[in-house]
Amino acid sequence: MNRLSGTLLIVLFCFSFLSFSQQKFTLSGTISEASSNETLIGVTLVVPELGTGVTTNEYGFYSLTLPEGEYNILVSYLGFQDIITKIVLSENRKFNFQMTEEAEQLEEVILTENAEKLDIKKPQMSVNTLSVGTIKKIPVILGEADVIKSILLLPGVTNAGEGASGFNVRGGAVDQNLILLDEAIIFNSSHLFGFFSVFNPDAIKDIKLYKGGIPARYGGRVSSVLDIFQKEGNSKELKVNGGIGAVASRLLVEAPIIKDKAAFLIGGRASYAHLFLPLFDIDNTAYFYDLNTKINFKLNERNNLYLSGYFGRDVFGISDNFVNTYGNSVGNLRWNHLFSDKLFSNLSLIYSDYYYGLKLDFVGFNWNSGIQNFNIKYDLKHYLSDKLRINYGVNNVYYGFNPGKIEPSNSSSGIVEDQLTEKYANEFAAYVDFEHQVTENLSLGYGFRFSNFIRLGQDELLVYQDDNPVFFNPLSLIYQEAIPIDVINPGRGGSLATFNNFEPRFSLAYTLSGNSSIKASYTRLAQYLHLLSNTSSPTPLDVWTPSGPFIEPQLLDQYALGFFRNINGGEFALEVEAFYKDIQNRIDYIDGADLIANDAIEQVILNGTARAYGLEFLLRKNEGDFQGWLAYTLSKSEQRTPGRTPEETGINNGDWYRTPFDKTHDLSFFGSYKLNEKWSFNTNFVFQTGQPTNYPIGQFEFQGLTVPFYGPRNAERLPSYNRLDLSATLTPRKNRNRKVKGEWVFSIYNVYNRRNAASINFQRNVDTGVNEAIRTSIFGVVPAVTYNFKF
């Protein structure tokens, strides 16, 4: 650690000396869209004479230090007109650019297709960026544009099938993905149990998925980071856009509060298919709604304030006897401050809440659970020179976990109110990250993150013999719940466990030519929260629990190596990556584990290991009337929980077994063809190896009952999954002369009506008495029509 610190100080000293020995000045400012003042992320600013440049950060800010002189500055962002201007740099200068779209389009392509293009020289790898325009083109179920469904078409990203919530990245579990909306943690990304995501595409500005080489500013999850920023609001004029679909509609309004200085954004979505159920004499409900809000205020040239929020709810009910309500609520107050033309800072105060509730009138009680967190984070970006930039900062998150509370729904129910033991924790982190262009061909990214997690005290804590909550029965060779020997009351003032981890990050890019490079990365991550779920697709009833006396934090080491090439001037891009992931302390469950309303979850959990490795291919076509990509992943994902002593058998006899998200082959294709100004067509095709599962391998008779028995865990698979989707977009020619512009989107999901298996269950045929397999499928062919508009 001391040697690393010394090396960093030497590097900084050398660059400081060079900067004083040459007369250099800084060009800085923001880049935004001319029609709305919306800042643009990832815009490229290049100085051709020096072969150097920079891209804007998450708030549209750039800073570039150059020797004194006269330069041509090229600002480019695909979908916008290039800006070429000459600047004389004889002093520090602030220069704000405003870019104009090349053509007026219905889609708000604020984040445009060049964001998806490959940057050969940057050391950042294993990251995918999708534009909002692309997401809106991808055909999905019921015609609703969907962020989560779109990223499933990328290499290394899958889920548990149709109607499944969340997503899996490079063989990781759903709970191993950090999902951020304007920096706030989203604990459940799905509406209606996985049919839709919680992200309204109209309100989104930027989307990045980090699968590896994760920057040190991120932490807390060991698989991926999905970082999403909402739009800021139009400070030029009133803008309205939305859509009317088969099952849901949406509306987004943005307008100035003070022109060119302050603006607001408010957007809402709601489903309404349940309103038609009474027509068919169905007394059930299933709907969702959400609200996106944001206010931005430019105090002066050096200070900006942002207040953003999201609120969403799902309601599912069977008559009035069973009602399930769940959803996220988040808020973030941010302050951007520019200390100098080289030092940019962002201070955020963040609140996030995930709530899950059940109303069970038929048994006379209500149930609610959830997780809350309060987060304060301070990030700084220091542009030391055109060759060296530093990101550093701190953040602190306080967690409150409510595993569940039971309340009587009426005075005659006979139910006694009961609260499962609430848990509390605090997570602190500090990081530093360097972006260093060492030579013309070699660029490095290096840094580390220090994380500290304290499991705070609680009202009650069970005590076990030898601190072992899981007992192995040597006679039956099975694991059982240990019987507590005592209950103590540590109180909330102390701590039950403390964990400290150093998480180094390193990445490099070596340019082989102007169009190709090789990249490599190493990432270490620690995860202190665990989602308790023994199903392949998590449900809202699953609860989160913190690391503590009996549950160790998950630790990841990931290695990646890749080849990247731009072809034909960037018209095509090829990415090939190999990865290997090793995870320590991956939780596993003993056979027959009961996770629902379990106040002693440590009695059914063992710590194991997991690993995943594979090869990813991605070929993009970025330009022309036909655009799209072909993605393929060959991978394996396994876990193992050996016995804690030589006498114990472990889970699955201590052998490696497939995780529920192991997909050997994953092939996806997306294509978009613009026929003319009136018609465009889109398609995607998906093929995946079937999901691991368990089938009975035999049966025996016991007291007149036929009891099936099973072999090793996840030894079988469901049939392979495949699907073809199509959509056509009609943009009337009269749009050009109208203030209100619209388009029709006609889509067909699962064109050839493939009955993909969501599950296969076994039962006895009542007529023949023979056991038979029953395939359950969720969707066949699904047509849909959506009307989008804006003015």
PDB file of N, CA and C in Angstrom, residues 24 74 96 143 171 199 201 216 223 259 279 305 325 397 400 415 489 509 517 541 551 575 600 619 627 660 678 721 784:
ATOM      1  N   LYS A  24       0.986  26.478 -20.384  1.00  0.00           N
ATOM      2  CA  LYS A  24      -0.247  25.796 -20.770  1.00  0.00           C
ATOM      3  C   LYS A  24      -1.445  26.530 -20.195  1.00  0.00           C
ATOM      4  N   LEU A  74     -12.892  20.605 -32.845  1.00  0.00           N
ATOM      5  CA  LEU A  74     -13.981  19.854 -33.464  1.00  0.00           C
ATOM      6  C   LEU A  74     -14.839  19.222 -32.366  1.00  0.00           C
ATOM      7  N   ASN A  96     -18.667  27.555 -23.804  1.00  0.00           N
ATOM      8  CA  ASN A  96     -19.819  26.654 -23.811  1.00  0.00           C
ATOM      9  C   ASN A  96     -20.296  26.452 -25.246  1.00  0.00           C
ATOM     10  N   GLY A 143     -45.615  -3.908 -26.937  1.00  0.00           N
ATOM     11  CA  GLY A 143     -45.266  -2.660 -27.582  1.00  0.00           C
ATOM     12  C   GLY A 143     -44.704  -1.580 -26.694  1.00  0.00           C
ATOM     13  N   GLY A 171     -23.181 -14.489 -15.814  1.00  0.00           N
ATOM     14  CA  GLY A 171     -23.386 -15.596 -14.893  1.00  0.00           C
ATOM     15  C   GLY A 171     -23.633 -15.194 -13.464  1.00  0.00           C
ATOM     16  N   PHE A 199     -38.422   1.909 -15.606  1.00  0.00           N
ATOM     17  CA  PHE A 199     -37.806   3.086 -16.211  1.00  0.00           C
ATOM     18  C   PHE A 199     -38.629   3.579 -17.399  1.00  0.00           C
ATOM     19  N   PRO A 201     -38.841   5.381 -20.623  1.00  0.00           N
ATOM     20  CA  PRO A 201     -37.808   5.781 -21.602  1.00  0.00           C
ATOM     21  C   PRO A 201     -37.900   7.251 -21.991  1.00  0.00           C
ATOM     22  N   ALA A 216     -13.788   2.786  -9.908  1.00  0.00           N
ATOM     23  CA  ALA A 216     -13.733   2.706  -8.449  1.00  0.00           C
ATOM     24  C   ALA A 216     -14.825   3.525  -7.767  1.00  0.00           C
ATOM     25  N   SER A 223     -21.494  -7.956  -9.632  1.00  0.00           N
ATOM     26  CA  SER A 223     -21.720  -8.433 -10.990  1.00  0.00           C
ATOM     27  C   SER A 223     -21.716  -7.315 -12.019  1.00  0.00           C
ATOM     28  N   LYS A 259     -36.457  31.079 -17.886  1.00  0.00           N
ATOM     29  CA  LYS A 259     -35.882  30.722 -19.172  1.00  0.00           C
ATOM     30  C   LYS A 259     -34.356  30.759 -19.126  1.00  0.00           C
ATOM     31  N   LEU A 279     -65.554  -6.430 -17.531  1.00  0.00           N
ATOM     32  CA  LEU A 279     -66.374  -6.757 -18.688  1.00  0.00           C
ATOM     33  C   LEU A 279     -66.453  -8.261 -18.916  1.00  0.00           C
ATOM     34  N   LEU A 305     -28.022  23.359  -9.145  1.00  0.00           N
ATOM     35  CA  LEU A 305     -28.779  22.505  -8.238  1.00  0.00           C
ATOM     36  C   LEU A 305     -29.729  21.622  -9.038  1.00  0.00           C
ATOM     37  N   THR A 325     -49.050  -5.034  -2.881  1.00  0.00           N
ATOM     38  CA  THR A 325     -48.590  -3.710  -3.299  1.00  0.00           C
ATOM     39  C   THR A 325     -47.090  -3.615  -3.053  1.00  0.00           C
ATOM     40  N   VAL A 397     -23.600   5.249   3.339  1.00  0.00           N
ATOM     41  CA  VAL A 397     -24.981   4.790   3.212  1.00  0.00           C
ATOM     42  C   VAL A 397     -25.421   4.159   4.534  1.00  0.00           C
ATOM     43  N   GLY A 400     -31.710   0.602   6.735  1.00  0.00           N
ATOM     44  CA  GLY A 400     -32.666   0.045   7.673  1.00  0.00           C
ATOM     45  C   GLY A 400     -33.449  -1.056   6.980  1.00  0.00           C
ATOM     46  N   ILE A 415     -55.425 -12.486  15.007  1.00  0.00           N
ATOM     47  CA  ILE A 415     -53.993 -12.403  14.705  1.00  0.00           C
ATOM     48  C   ILE A 415     -53.327 -11.436  15.686  1.00  0.00           C
ATOM     49  N   ASN A 489     -29.899  -9.214  23.869  1.00  0.00           N
ATOM     50  CA  ASN A 489     -30.404  -7.919  23.408  1.00  0.00           C
ATOM     51  C   ASN A 489     -29.239  -6.934  23.309  1.00  0.00           C
ATOM     52  N   ALA A 509      -5.524  -0.025 -22.201  1.00  0.00           N
ATOM     53  CA  ALA A 509      -5.825  -0.148 -23.628  1.00  0.00           C
ATOM     54  C   ALA A 509      -4.544   0.132 -24.397  1.00  0.00           C
ATOM     55  N   SER A 517      -7.489  -2.095 -31.015  1.00  0.00           N
ATOM     56  CA  SER A 517      -6.732  -2.097 -29.760  1.00  0.00           C
ATOM     57  C   SER A 517      -7.023  -3.369 -28.998  1.00  0.00           C
ATOM     58  N   LEU A 541     -41.662 -10.710  -2.831  1.00  0.00           N
ATOM     59  CA  LEU A 541     -41.688 -11.207  -1.456  1.00  0.00           C
ATOM     60  C   LEU A 541     -40.285 -11.484  -0.914  1.00  0.00           C
ATOM     61  N   ILE A 551     -23.170 -14.172   8.210  1.00  0.00           N
ATOM     62  CA  ILE A 551     -23.189 -14.041   6.747  1.00  0.00           C
ATOM     63  C   ILE A 551     -22.033 -13.146   6.323  1.00  0.00           C
ATOM     64  N   GLU A 575     -16.275  -6.201 -31.105  1.00  0.00           N
ATOM     65  CA  GLU A 575     -15.766  -6.363 -29.749  1.00  0.00           C
ATOM     66  C   GLU A 575     -15.726  -7.857 -29.424  1.00  0.00           C
ATOM     67  N   ALA A 600     -34.823 -16.113  11.603  1.00  0.00           N
ATOM     68  CA  ALA A 600     -33.493 -16.664  11.883  1.00  0.00           C
ATOM     69  C   ALA A 600     -32.938 -17.231  10.583  1.00  0.00           C
ATOM     70  N   LEU A 619     -20.857  -7.578 -32.781  1.00  0.00           N
ATOM     71  CA  LEU A 619     -20.606  -6.925 -34.058  1.00  0.00           C
ATOM     72  C   LEU A 619     -21.735  -5.930 -34.308  1.00  0.00           C
ATOM     73  N   GLN A 627     -29.108  -0.493 -39.508  1.00  0.00           N
ATOM     74  CA  GLN A 627     -28.230  -0.501 -38.346  1.00  0.00           C
ATOM     75  C   GLN A 627     -28.657  -1.610 -37.398  1.00  0.00           C
ATOM     76  N   PRO A 660     -28.709 -21.199 -11.370  1.00  0.00           N
ATOM     77  CA  PRO A 660     -29.968 -21.112 -12.129  1.00  0.00           C
ATOM     78  C   PRO A 660     -29.873 -20.197 -13.343  1.00  0.00           C
ATOM     79  N   LYS A 678     -41.158   7.717 -44.291  1.00  0.00           N
ATOM     80  CA  LYS A 678     -42.463   7.318 -43.760  1.00  0.00           C
ATOM     81  C   LYS A 678     -42.408   6.005 -42.991  1.00  0.00           C
ATOM     82  N   TYR A 721     -34.550 -21.819 -25.569  1.00  0.00           N
ATOM     83  CA  TYR A 721     -35.481 -20.702 -25.759  1.00  0.00           C
ATOM     84  C   TYR A 721     -35.139 -19.993 -27.056  1.00  0.00           C
ATOM     85  N   ALA A 784     -49.410  -5.849 -31.028  1.00  0.00           N
ATOM     86  CA  ALA A 784     -49.682  -4.628 -30.265  1.00  0.00           C
ATOM     87  C   ALA A 784     -49.565  -3.414 -31.182  1.00  0.00           C
TER      88      ALA A 784
END
